[in-house]
Amino acid sequence: MSQSTLQRLSFLDRFLTLWIFLAMLAGVGLGWAMPGVKNVINFFQVGTTNIPIAIGLILMMYPPLAKVKYEQLGRVFRNKKVLLLSLAQNWIIGPVLMFLLAFAFLSGNNSYMVGLILIGLARCIAMVIVWNDLAGGDREYCAGLVAFNAIFQVLFFSVYAYVFITVLPGWLGLSGAVVSVSMGQIAESVFIYLGIPFIAGVASRIYGLKVKRLEWYENVFIPRISPWTLRALLFTIIVMFSLKGEYIVQLPMDVVKVAIPLLVYFIIMFLLSFYLSWRAGANYEQSATLSFTAASNNFELAIAVAIAVFGLDSGEAFVAVIGPLVEVPVLIALVNVSLYIRRRYFAERETA
């Protein structure tokens, strides 16, 4: 990132990585020093939806979705090559890779293995919008691919769970598990974490362009709401980490045991997706969007399913919660990797 670009960034933006790690430490410290804080947070829980986390995620995703030029979404779905590549990355390569990593690293602990597989099956529809925005990816492609993943998730998550958690472990001589989750439960999760901010973003753009005009919308409204993304992100991180702060301190080796295959997964998926996108002739913005979409996961859905099917204190739920604790710092690091790849490998394409 150039010096002039850094100077244009706000104080919060410029030291984003530092604030995220401080938020993680604050959350862990709060959960460990005050174990009762999780009872306070969980008091605001409706079914499997944690209200503070839901509010944080909705506020976090609203500004990027308000920036999307929805009138240009048609070009995303006209590009069959990008859609097919995203489909292969998200619904073939991603689940298979996570299953293999779960088998290789956690086959000795069945509940942890199942929890990890669940994370791999829940394709990202939420925080990827933030990572994509920070890396300068294509907002319209990101919104289109997220909607694409959301539809696939509603239709096929239950089928994937049956195949990868009930059938395949048995073929390898391991004990599987029965995951009973309805399309309605998945649709509820998709609506809360994607539908609400998506509707708000569309409504804001329609109203802003019609009543206030483009110049006001782009130059006044968007700069005014943009800081809420990072503020809400930091709030969400503190809440998530405080919920498991006690366990992170008490069971550090279990956290490491789960974190290693997750780390391997995020790095392989990101770099492989970038390479495949580059080979397919995608520009930087499209490649970044495809890579973050493929590497990220829908931890809200994974946590909700793990709690609903296996219980709050299960090993599966523990692993599902550890997922975002690993994903957040790794993905913020991959944002910087993405920006380096742009400078190193896409500069010539962009100036050509």
XYZ file of C-alpha atoms in Angstrom:
352
model
C 0.000 0.000 0.000
C 1.479 3.341 -1.062
C 2.271 6.183 1.346
C -0.382 8.425 -0.242
C -3.002 5.702 0.201
C -2.025 5.261 3.844
C -2.357 8.997 4.424
C -5.918 8.939 3.075
C -6.947 6.156 5.465
C -8.570 6.939 8.800
C -6.752 6.220 12.050
C -8.937 3.128 12.533
C -8.293 1.850 8.985
C -4.554 2.458 9.066
C -3.955 0.214 12.086
C -6.762 -2.285 11.381
C -4.679 -5.412 12.048
C -3.561 -4.036 15.418
C -7.143 -3.193 16.458
C -8.353 -6.661 15.487
C -5.696 -8.399 17.566
C -6.380 -6.071 20.493
C -10.106 -6.869 20.183
C -9.300 -10.588 20.200
C -7.145 -10.205 23.320
C -9.814 -8.062 24.980
C -12.465 -10.692 24.266
C -10.352 -13.577 25.560
C -9.348 -11.584 28.650
C -12.942 -10.604 29.351
C -14.205 -14.187 28.984
C -11.418 -15.568 31.182
C -11.475 -12.890 33.911
C -15.286 -12.661 34.004
C -16.737 -16.083 33.037
C -20.228 -14.803 33.838
C -20.087 -12.450 30.840
C -21.092 -15.281 28.532
C -24.300 -15.755 30.541
C -25.099 -12.071 30.040
C -24.455 -12.335 26.286
C -26.361 -15.619 25.969
C -29.315 -14.083 27.815
C -29.950 -12.203 24.568
C -30.317 -15.407 22.565
C -33.389 -16.374 20.572
C -33.235 -20.015 19.476
C -29.780 -20.458 17.983
C -29.445 -16.757 17.109
C -27.248 -14.684 19.407
C -28.694 -11.164 19.223
C -25.486 -9.169 20.029
C -23.526 -11.110 17.394
C -26.368 -10.779 14.885
C -26.533 -7.002 15.434
C -22.758 -6.726 15.063
C -22.737 -8.722 11.824
C -25.690 -6.844 10.318
C -24.125 -3.443 11.113
C -20.771 -4.708 9.826
C -22.171 -5.864 6.486
C -24.576 -2.991 5.793
C -22.032 -0.380 4.577
C -20.311 -2.698 2.022
C -23.721 -3.834 0.744
C -24.886 -0.206 0.490
C -21.860 0.456 -1.772
C -22.808 -2.265 -4.266
C -23.981 -1.032 -7.676
C -26.953 -3.401 -7.878
C -27.844 -2.175 -11.338
C -24.631 -3.894 -12.547
C -25.324 -7.308 -10.981
C -26.540 -8.695 -14.286
C -22.984 -8.895 -15.633
C -22.011 -11.248 -12.782
C -24.582 -13.853 -13.755
C -23.813 -13.443 -17.454
C -20.209 -14.519 -16.814
C -20.701 -18.303 -16.817
C -16.971 -18.975 -16.405
C -16.820 -17.061 -13.100
C -19.985 -18.723 -11.802
C -18.740 -22.223 -12.664
C -15.329 -21.512 -11.119
C -16.973 -20.214 -7.934
C -19.284 -23.229 -7.869
C -16.338 -25.642 -8.143
C -14.278 -23.807 -5.512
C -17.093 -23.496 -2.982
C -19.075 -26.688 -3.401
C -16.500 -29.251 -4.565
C -12.934 -28.250 -3.647
C -13.748 -26.555 -0.294
C -15.874 -29.294 1.325
C -13.603 -32.090 0.056
C -10.441 -30.334 1.280
C -11.920 -29.703 4.743
C -13.112 -33.303 4.988
C -9.624 -34.586 4.134
C -7.993 -32.233 6.662
C -10.494 -33.239 9.356
C -9.758 -36.905 8.682
C -5.977 -36.346 8.641
C -5.754 -34.200 11.794
C -8.774 -35.079 13.957
C -9.856 -38.646 13.150
C -8.908 -39.602 16.716
C -11.582 -37.265 18.101
C -14.872 -37.877 16.312
C -16.744 -34.833 17.665
C -13.924 -32.455 16.723
C -13.706 -34.061 13.264
C -17.452 -33.632 12.675
C -17.295 -30.013 13.878
C -14.509 -29.233 11.421
C -16.395 -30.861 8.543
C -19.444 -28.733 9.418
C -17.367 -25.571 9.041
C -16.207 -26.710 5.605
C -19.781 -27.295 4.457
C -21.011 -23.838 5.535
C -19.899 -21.583 2.681
C -19.429 -17.916 3.525
C -22.245 -15.421 3.019
C -21.319 -12.753 5.572
C -17.822 -11.623 6.583
C -16.451 -12.310 3.087
C -18.131 -9.038 2.066
C -15.881 -7.175 4.532
C -12.670 -9.006 3.581
C -13.425 -8.441 -0.111
C -14.009 -4.735 0.500
C -10.756 -4.340 2.453
C -8.801 -6.106 -0.314
C -10.313 -3.986 -3.089
C -12.247 -6.838 -4.655
C -15.209 -6.457 -7.002
C -18.243 -5.515 -4.856
C -20.788 -6.453 -7.498
C -19.223 -9.875 -8.093
C -19.014 -10.424 -4.336
C -22.697 -9.587 -3.821
C -23.665 -11.838 -6.730
C -21.543 -14.796 -5.602
C -22.728 -14.432 -2.002
C -26.345 -14.567 -3.201
C -25.413 -17.592 -5.336
C -23.894 -19.347 -2.300
C -26.878 -18.459 -0.125
C -29.275 -20.176 -2.546
C -27.054 -23.260 -2.762
C -26.778 -23.328 1.015
C -30.530 -23.356 1.526
C -31.052 -26.063 -1.091
C -28.113 -28.408 -0.525
C -26.598 -27.981 2.978
C -28.664 -30.846 4.418
C -27.633 -33.134 1.547
C -23.955 -32.237 1.959
C -24.170 -32.798 5.732
C -25.626 -36.265 5.169
C -22.942 -37.226 2.631
C -19.884 -35.783 4.399
C -20.840 -36.465 8.040
C -23.035 -39.571 7.911
C -21.905 -41.529 4.825
C -18.229 -40.826 4.059
C -16.815 -41.394 7.602
C -18.411 -44.860 7.587
C -16.658 -45.699 4.316
C -13.341 -44.867 6.003
C -14.075 -47.028 9.053
C -14.988 -44.110 11.314
C -18.218 -43.498 13.178
C -20.400 -40.932 11.462
C -23.171 -38.780 12.857
C -26.705 -37.937 11.837
C -27.214 -34.242 11.148
C -30.871 -33.321 10.948
C -31.272 -29.734 9.827
C -34.163 -28.400 7.761
C -34.120 -26.013 4.828
C -36.175 -23.679 7.020
C -33.447 -23.484 9.683
C -30.823 -22.708 7.053
C -33.084 -20.161 5.359
C -33.567 -18.425 8.728
C -29.801 -18.138 9.212
C -29.320 -16.864 5.658
C -32.083 -14.244 6.088
C -30.751 -12.925 9.416
C -27.088 -12.651 8.454
C -27.431 -11.826 4.749
C -31.047 -10.945 3.959
C -31.469 -8.080 6.446
C -28.303 -6.122 5.510
C -28.843 -6.995 1.828
C -32.388 -5.537 1.849
C -31.143 -2.475 3.768
C -28.325 -1.963 1.254
C -30.640 -2.222 -1.760
C -33.229 0.086 -0.172
C -30.569 2.649 0.732
C -29.188 2.755 -2.802
C -32.620 2.993 -4.449
C -33.741 5.753 -2.091
C -30.411 7.589 -2.186
C -30.141 7.657 -5.984
C -33.792 8.555 -6.503
C -34.214 11.215 -3.804
C -30.700 12.550 -3.092
C -28.932 11.729 -6.374
C -25.672 9.886 -7.064
C -23.225 12.608 -6.000
C -24.728 12.933 -2.489
C -24.998 9.173 -2.102
C -21.377 8.457 -3.116
C -19.690 11.503 -1.553
C -21.756 12.167 1.600
C -23.783 9.127 2.650
C -21.254 6.349 1.929
C -18.337 8.075 3.760
C -20.678 8.680 6.709
C -21.667 4.999 7.150
C -18.373 3.345 6.080
C -16.646 3.530 9.515
C -19.438 1.396 11.013
C -18.077 -1.676 9.247
C -14.855 -1.746 11.246
C -16.490 -0.596 14.482
C -19.054 -3.385 14.232
C -16.337 -5.871 13.254
C -14.339 -5.061 16.408
C -17.487 -5.275 18.565
C -18.382 -8.670 17.048
C -14.853 -10.009 17.612
C -14.893 -8.980 21.286
C -18.281 -10.657 21.812
C -17.283 -13.884 19.989
C -13.953 -14.246 21.747
C -15.425 -13.470 25.181
C -17.927 -16.327 24.780
C -15.074 -18.869 24.633
C -12.335 -16.945 26.444
C -12.493 -19.278 29.446
C -12.111 -22.395 27.280
C -9.293 -20.896 25.214
C -7.282 -20.362 28.389
C -8.233 -23.733 29.931
C -7.847 -25.875 26.788
C -5.108 -24.179 24.767
C -3.871 -27.430 23.173
C -7.377 -28.307 21.990
C -7.577 -24.881 20.388
C -4.218 -25.479 18.674
C -5.331 -28.957 17.570
C -8.344 -27.453 15.821
C -6.541 -24.324 14.597
C -3.841 -26.182 12.620
C -6.114 -27.821 9.997
C -8.162 -24.598 9.793
C -5.020 -22.576 9.113
C -3.948 -25.044 6.413
C -7.441 -24.921 4.895
C -7.670 -21.114 4.694
C -4.219 -20.737 3.133
C -4.630 -23.546 0.570
C -8.130 -22.447 -0.468
C -7.108 -18.815 -0.818
C -3.917 -19.359 -2.816
C -5.404 -22.145 -4.966
C -8.458 -20.021 -5.771
C -6.283 -17.035 -6.669
C -4.201 -19.231 -8.981
C -7.246 -20.796 -10.659
C -8.847 -17.370 -11.106
C -5.637 -15.947 -12.561
C -5.316 -18.876 -14.966
C -8.943 -18.355 -16.022
C -8.063 -14.800 -17.076
C -9.864 -12.978 -14.268
C -8.639 -9.507 -13.318
C -7.441 -8.711 -9.801
C -10.812 -7.580 -8.472
C -12.554 -10.736 -9.695
C -9.697 -12.998 -8.502
C -9.738 -11.452 -5.024
C -13.504 -11.854 -4.796
C -13.404 -15.493 -5.918
C -10.563 -16.264 -3.495
C -12.123 -14.695 -0.404
C -15.482 -16.261 -1.248
C -13.842 -19.691 -1.496
C -11.597 -19.362 1.576
C -14.198 -17.947 3.984
C -16.884 -19.894 5.813
C -20.333 -19.213 7.241
C -19.449 -19.701 10.909
C -22.870 -18.439 12.007
C -24.563 -21.377 10.272
C -21.921 -23.882 11.455
C -22.337 -22.749 15.078
C -26.138 -22.754 14.841
C -26.251 -26.284 13.380
C -23.655 -27.645 15.841
C -25.573 -26.265 18.837
C -28.990 -27.333 17.527
C -27.910 -30.896 16.623
C -25.172 -31.732 19.151
C -25.736 -29.306 22.044
C -24.062 -26.164 23.369
C -21.361 -28.024 25.341
C -20.519 -30.538 22.598
C -17.138 -30.934 20.927
C -18.786 -30.067 17.621
C -19.989 -26.713 19.006
C -16.536 -26.033 20.518
C -14.875 -26.523 17.112
C -17.526 -24.427 15.348
C -16.820 -21.520 17.718
C -13.041 -21.890 17.315
C -13.573 -21.549 13.534
C -14.104 -17.761 13.415
C -11.452 -17.238 16.106
C -8.952 -18.656 13.612
C -10.597 -17.263 10.490
C -10.597 -13.602 11.572
C -6.812 -13.150 12.062
C -5.938 -15.424 9.118
C -8.297 -13.658 6.699
C -7.091 -10.218 7.785
C -3.544 -11.436 7.045
C -4.736 -12.732 3.662
C -6.130 -9.269 2.893
C -2.538 -8.048 3.049
C -1.385 -11.035 0.970
C -4.046 -10.168 -1.606
C -2.854 -6.567 -1.831
C 0.734 -7.815 -2.269
C -0.383 -10.171 -5.066
C -2.064 -7.202 -6.743
C 1.154 -5.189 -6.740
C 3.352 -8.147 -7.696
C 1.335 -10.000 -10.340
C -1.531 -7.812 -11.567
C 0.142 -4.427 -12.015
C 0.944 -5.104 -15.685
C -2.581 -6.342 -16.449
C -4.136 -3.272 -14.849
C -1.906 -0.817 -16.776
C -2.174 -2.685 -20.066
